[in-house]
Amino acid sequence: MTDMTPTSPAPKARRPRPQVMKLTEAAAARIQELTGRADSEIVGLRVGVKNGGCAGQSYTVEYAHEVRPTDEVVEDKGVKILIDPKAVLFLLGTEMDYRTDRMQAQFIFNNPNQVGACGCGESVQLKPANVEG
């Protein structure tokens, strides 16, 4: 007697999710420095996008004291970045850098989804990433 139990098809392998953001060595070092000298427990930096400014949007960076259930967590070069779920499609493929010069020191976002920026550099125009594939 043979076993006539139908077999279910093997589940489709899911395509691995791309890492939303990457960090340069300079950005990772600066984040380690900032979180290391904070007065309270910091789990990483929270990065997002908000509406406003002359180009329409701007990047946000703030200390994260906890990981929220909806956060996209990126661990790169020994540091943790927490990304607001509403910002993921705008930040997909972004490299976060940290630069200093004689006049300023700041995080720089090299974002393939940026389609414009204002003249003062405070705001940007972003489009959602194309994730079809």
PDB file of C-alpha atoms in Angstrom:
ATOM      1  CA  MET A   1       0.000   0.000   0.000  1.00  0.00           C
ATOM      2  CA  THR A   2       1.386   3.387  -0.977  1.00  0.00           C
ATOM      3  CA  ASP A   3       0.931   6.622   0.860  1.00  0.00           C
ATOM      4  CA  MET A   4      -1.411   8.827  -1.201  1.00  0.00           C
ATOM      5  CA  THR A   5      -1.198  11.854   1.083  1.00  0.00           C
ATOM      6  CA  PRO A   6      -0.897  14.955  -1.084  1.00  0.00           C
ATOM      7  CA  THR A   7       2.221  16.939  -0.440  1.00  0.00           C
ATOM      8  CA  SER A   8       2.021  20.666  -0.173  1.00  0.00           C
ATOM      9  CA  PRO A   9       4.382  22.634  -2.373  1.00  0.00           C
ATOM     10  CA  ALA A  10       7.551  23.907  -0.792  1.00  0.00           C
ATOM     11  CA  PRO A  11       7.164  27.483   0.424  1.00  0.00           C
ATOM     12  CA  LYS A  12       8.684  30.088  -1.867  1.00  0.00           C
ATOM     13  CA  ALA A  13      11.962  31.420  -0.639  1.00  0.00           C
ATOM     14  CA  ARG A  14      11.532  35.040   0.311  1.00  0.00           C
ATOM     15  CA  ARG A  15      13.856  37.542  -1.226  1.00  0.00           C
ATOM     16  CA  PRO A  16      16.109  38.956   1.494  1.00  0.00           C
ATOM     17  CA  ARG A  17      15.125  42.434   2.589  1.00  0.00           C
ATOM     18  CA  PRO A  18      17.647  45.070   1.602  1.00  0.00           C
ATOM     19  CA  GLN A  19      19.340  47.027   4.352  1.00  0.00           C
ATOM     20  CA  VAL A  20      17.608  50.408   4.370  1.00  0.00           C
ATOM     21  CA  MET A  21      20.692  52.499   5.151  1.00  0.00           C
ATOM     22  CA  LYS A  22      24.445  52.105   5.346  1.00  0.00           C
ATOM     23  CA  LEU A  23      26.922  54.132   7.369  1.00  0.00           C
ATOM     24  CA  THR A  24      30.373  55.399   6.511  1.00  0.00           C
ATOM     25  CA  GLU A  25      33.158  54.848   9.026  1.00  0.00           C
ATOM     26  CA  ALA A  26      32.996  58.560   9.920  1.00  0.00           C
ATOM     27  CA  ALA A  27      29.245  58.403  10.652  1.00  0.00           C
ATOM     28  CA  ALA A  28      29.610  55.251  12.747  1.00  0.00           C
ATOM     29  CA  ALA A  29      32.456  56.792  14.758  1.00  0.00           C
ATOM     30  CA  ARG A  30      30.434  59.955  15.410  1.00  0.00           C
ATOM     31  CA  ILE A  31      27.361  57.961  16.477  1.00  0.00           C
ATOM     32  CA  GLN A  32      29.509  55.901  18.879  1.00  0.00           C
ATOM     33  CA  GLU A  33      30.928  59.120  20.304  1.00  0.00           C
ATOM     34  CA  LEU A  34      27.491  60.722  20.732  1.00  0.00           C
ATOM     35  CA  THR A  35      25.836  57.693  22.312  1.00  0.00           C
ATOM     36  CA  GLY A  36      28.841  57.027  24.539  1.00  0.00           C
ATOM     37  CA  ARG A  37      28.785  60.453  26.165  1.00  0.00           C
ATOM     38  CA  ALA A  38      25.011  60.809  26.576  1.00  0.00           C
ATOM     39  CA  ASP A  39      23.620  61.390  30.059  1.00  0.00           C
ATOM     40  CA  SER A  40      21.062  58.576  29.787  1.00  0.00           C
ATOM     41  CA  GLU A  41      20.762  55.134  28.189  1.00  0.00           C
ATOM     42  CA  ILE A  42      20.825  55.523  24.406  1.00  0.00           C
ATOM     43  CA  VAL A  43      20.193  52.508  22.158  1.00  0.00           C
ATOM     44  CA  GLY A  44      21.106  54.345  18.961  1.00  0.00           C
ATOM     45  CA  LEU A  45      20.013  57.177  16.714  1.00  0.00           C
ATOM     46  CA  ARG A  46      16.500  57.495  15.321  1.00  0.00           C
ATOM     47  CA  VAL A  47      16.468  58.696  11.717  1.00  0.00           C
ATOM     48  CA  GLY A  48      13.396  59.884   9.876  1.00  0.00           C
ATOM     49  CA  VAL A  49      11.938  62.323   7.391  1.00  0.00           C
ATOM     50  CA  LYS A  50       9.520  65.123   8.216  1.00  0.00           C
ATOM     51  CA  ASN A  51       7.509  67.490   6.064  1.00  0.00           C
ATOM     52  CA  GLY A  52       8.620  71.089   6.022  1.00  0.00           C
ATOM     53  CA  GLY A  53      11.210  73.463   4.686  1.00  0.00           C
ATOM     54  CA  CYS A  54      11.354  75.195   1.343  1.00  0.00           C
ATOM     55  CA  ALA A  55      11.991  71.953  -0.612  1.00  0.00           C
ATOM     56  CA  GLY A  56       9.237  70.067   1.209  1.00  0.00           C
ATOM     57  CA  GLN A  57      10.998  67.580   3.507  1.00  0.00           C
ATOM     58  CA  SER A  58      13.955  67.332   5.863  1.00  0.00           C
ATOM     59  CA  TYR A  59      15.890  64.582   7.577  1.00  0.00           C
ATOM     60  CA  THR A  60      15.557  64.124  11.322  1.00  0.00           C
ATOM     61  CA  VAL A  61      18.158  62.633  13.656  1.00  0.00           C
ATOM     62  CA  GLU A  62      17.604  62.217  17.393  1.00  0.00           C
ATOM     63  CA  TYR A  63      18.663  60.013  20.276  1.00  0.00           C
ATOM     64  CA  ALA A  64      16.664  56.804  20.639  1.00  0.00           C
ATOM     65  CA  HIS A  65      16.090  55.647  24.215  1.00  0.00           C
ATOM     66  CA  GLU A  66      14.128  52.542  23.196  1.00  0.00           C
ATOM     67  CA  VAL A  67      13.412  50.384  20.173  1.00  0.00           C
ATOM     68  CA  ARG A  68       9.780  50.725  19.141  1.00  0.00           C
ATOM     69  CA  PRO A  69       7.997  47.665  17.735  1.00  0.00           C
ATOM     70  CA  THR A  70       7.536  49.406  14.384  1.00  0.00           C
ATOM     71  CA  ASP A  71      11.148  50.613  14.010  1.00  0.00           C
ATOM     72  CA  GLU A  72      13.275  49.321  11.156  1.00  0.00           C
ATOM     73  CA  VAL A  73      16.532  48.468  12.934  1.00  0.00           C
ATOM     74  CA  VAL A  74      19.796  48.831  11.029  1.00  0.00           C
ATOM     75  CA  GLU A  75      23.007  47.674  12.642  1.00  0.00           C
ATOM     76  CA  ASP A  76      26.121  48.716  10.757  1.00  0.00           C
ATOM     77  CA  LYS A  77      29.725  49.096  11.855  1.00  0.00           C
ATOM     78  CA  GLY A  78      28.872  48.492  15.506  1.00  0.00           C
ATOM     79  CA  VAL A  79      26.111  51.085  15.852  1.00  0.00           C
ATOM     80  CA  LYS A  80      22.338  50.970  15.689  1.00  0.00           C
ATOM     81  CA  ILE A  81      20.104  53.199  13.583  1.00  0.00           C
ATOM     82  CA  LEU A  82      16.334  53.076  14.151  1.00  0.00           C
ATOM     83  CA  ILE A  83      14.235  54.180  11.207  1.00  0.00           C
ATOM     84  CA  ASP A  84      10.665  55.399  11.446  1.00  0.00           C
ATOM     85  CA  PRO A  85       8.517  53.058   9.304  1.00  0.00           C
ATOM     86  CA  LYS A  86       7.026  56.048   7.439  1.00  0.00           C
ATOM     87  CA  ALA A  87      10.534  57.019   6.273  1.00  0.00           C
ATOM     88  CA  VAL A  88      11.763  53.614   5.051  1.00  0.00           C
ATOM     89  CA  LEU A  89      10.746  54.048   1.398  1.00  0.00           C
ATOM     90  CA  PHE A  90      12.336  57.509   1.301  1.00  0.00           C
ATOM     91  CA  LEU A  91      15.611  56.309   2.876  1.00  0.00           C
ATOM     92  CA  LEU A  92      16.061  52.979   1.056  1.00  0.00           C
ATOM     93  CA  GLY A  93      19.587  52.875  -0.372  1.00  0.00           C
ATOM     94  CA  THR A  94      20.835  55.896   1.588  1.00  0.00           C
ATOM     95  CA  GLU A  95      24.390  56.186   2.883  1.00  0.00           C
ATOM     96  CA  MET A  96      24.757  58.285   6.020  1.00  0.00           C
ATOM     97  CA  ASP A  97      28.074  60.113   6.333  1.00  0.00           C
ATOM     98  CA  TYR A  98      29.555  62.586   8.809  1.00  0.00           C
ATOM     99  CA  ARG A  99      31.678  65.484   7.610  1.00  0.00           C
ATOM    100  CA  THR A 100      33.466  68.333   9.295  1.00  0.00           C
ATOM    101  CA  ASP A 101      35.029  71.397   7.752  1.00  0.00           C
ATOM    102  CA  ARG A 102      36.069  74.827   8.960  1.00  0.00           C
ATOM    103  CA  MET A 103      32.494  76.105   9.194  1.00  0.00           C
ATOM    104  CA  GLN A 104      30.338  73.128  10.195  1.00  0.00           C
ATOM    105  CA  ALA A 105      30.076  69.510  11.254  1.00  0.00           C
ATOM    106  CA  GLN A 106      27.040  67.490  10.205  1.00  0.00           C
ATOM    107  CA  PHE A 107      25.542  64.213   9.119  1.00  0.00           C
ATOM    108  CA  ILE A 108      25.180  64.018   5.335  1.00  0.00           C
ATOM    109  CA  PHE A 109      22.622  61.792   3.610  1.00  0.00           C
ATOM    110  CA  ASN A 110      23.696  60.458   0.213  1.00  0.00           C
ATOM    111  CA  ASN A 111      20.230  59.423  -0.895  1.00  0.00           C
ATOM    112  CA  PRO A 112      19.406  58.015  -4.358  1.00  0.00           C
ATOM    113  CA  ASN A 113      15.744  58.980  -3.754  1.00  0.00           C
ATOM    114  CA  GLN A 114      16.503  62.691  -3.419  1.00  0.00           C
ATOM    115  CA  VAL A 115      15.243  64.619  -6.427  1.00  0.00           C
ATOM    116  CA  GLY A 116      15.891  68.156  -5.200  1.00  0.00           C
ATOM    117  CA  ALA A 117      17.154  70.346  -2.384  1.00  0.00           C
ATOM    118  CA  CYS A 118      16.774  73.942  -1.307  1.00  0.00           C
ATOM    119  CA  GLY A 119      19.593  76.419  -1.675  1.00  0.00           C
ATOM    120  CA  CYS A 120      20.302  76.654   2.041  1.00  0.00           C
ATOM    121  CA  GLY A 121      20.696  72.872   2.408  1.00  0.00           C
ATOM    122  CA  GLU A 122      18.136  72.550   5.199  1.00  0.00           C
ATOM    123  CA  SER A 123      15.479  70.662   3.264  1.00  0.00           C
ATOM    124  CA  VAL A 124      15.177  68.180   0.421  1.00  0.00           C
ATOM    125  CA  GLN A 125      12.652  66.781  -2.001  1.00  0.00           C
ATOM    126  CA  LEU A 126      12.392  62.981  -1.862  1.00  0.00           C
ATOM    127  CA  LYS A 127      10.525  60.357  -3.843  1.00  0.00           C
ATOM    128  CA  PRO A 128       9.701  56.885  -2.537  1.00  0.00           C
ATOM    129  CA  ALA A 129      12.149  54.189  -3.655  1.00  0.00           C
ATOM    130  CA  ASN A 130      11.082  51.896  -6.476  1.00  0.00           C
ATOM    131  CA  VAL A 131      10.946  48.468  -4.856  1.00  0.00           C
ATOM    132  CA  GLU A 132       9.426  46.510  -7.728  1.00  0.00           C
ATOM    133  CA  GLY A 133      11.611  43.774  -8.734  1.00  0.00           C
TER     134      GLY A 133
END
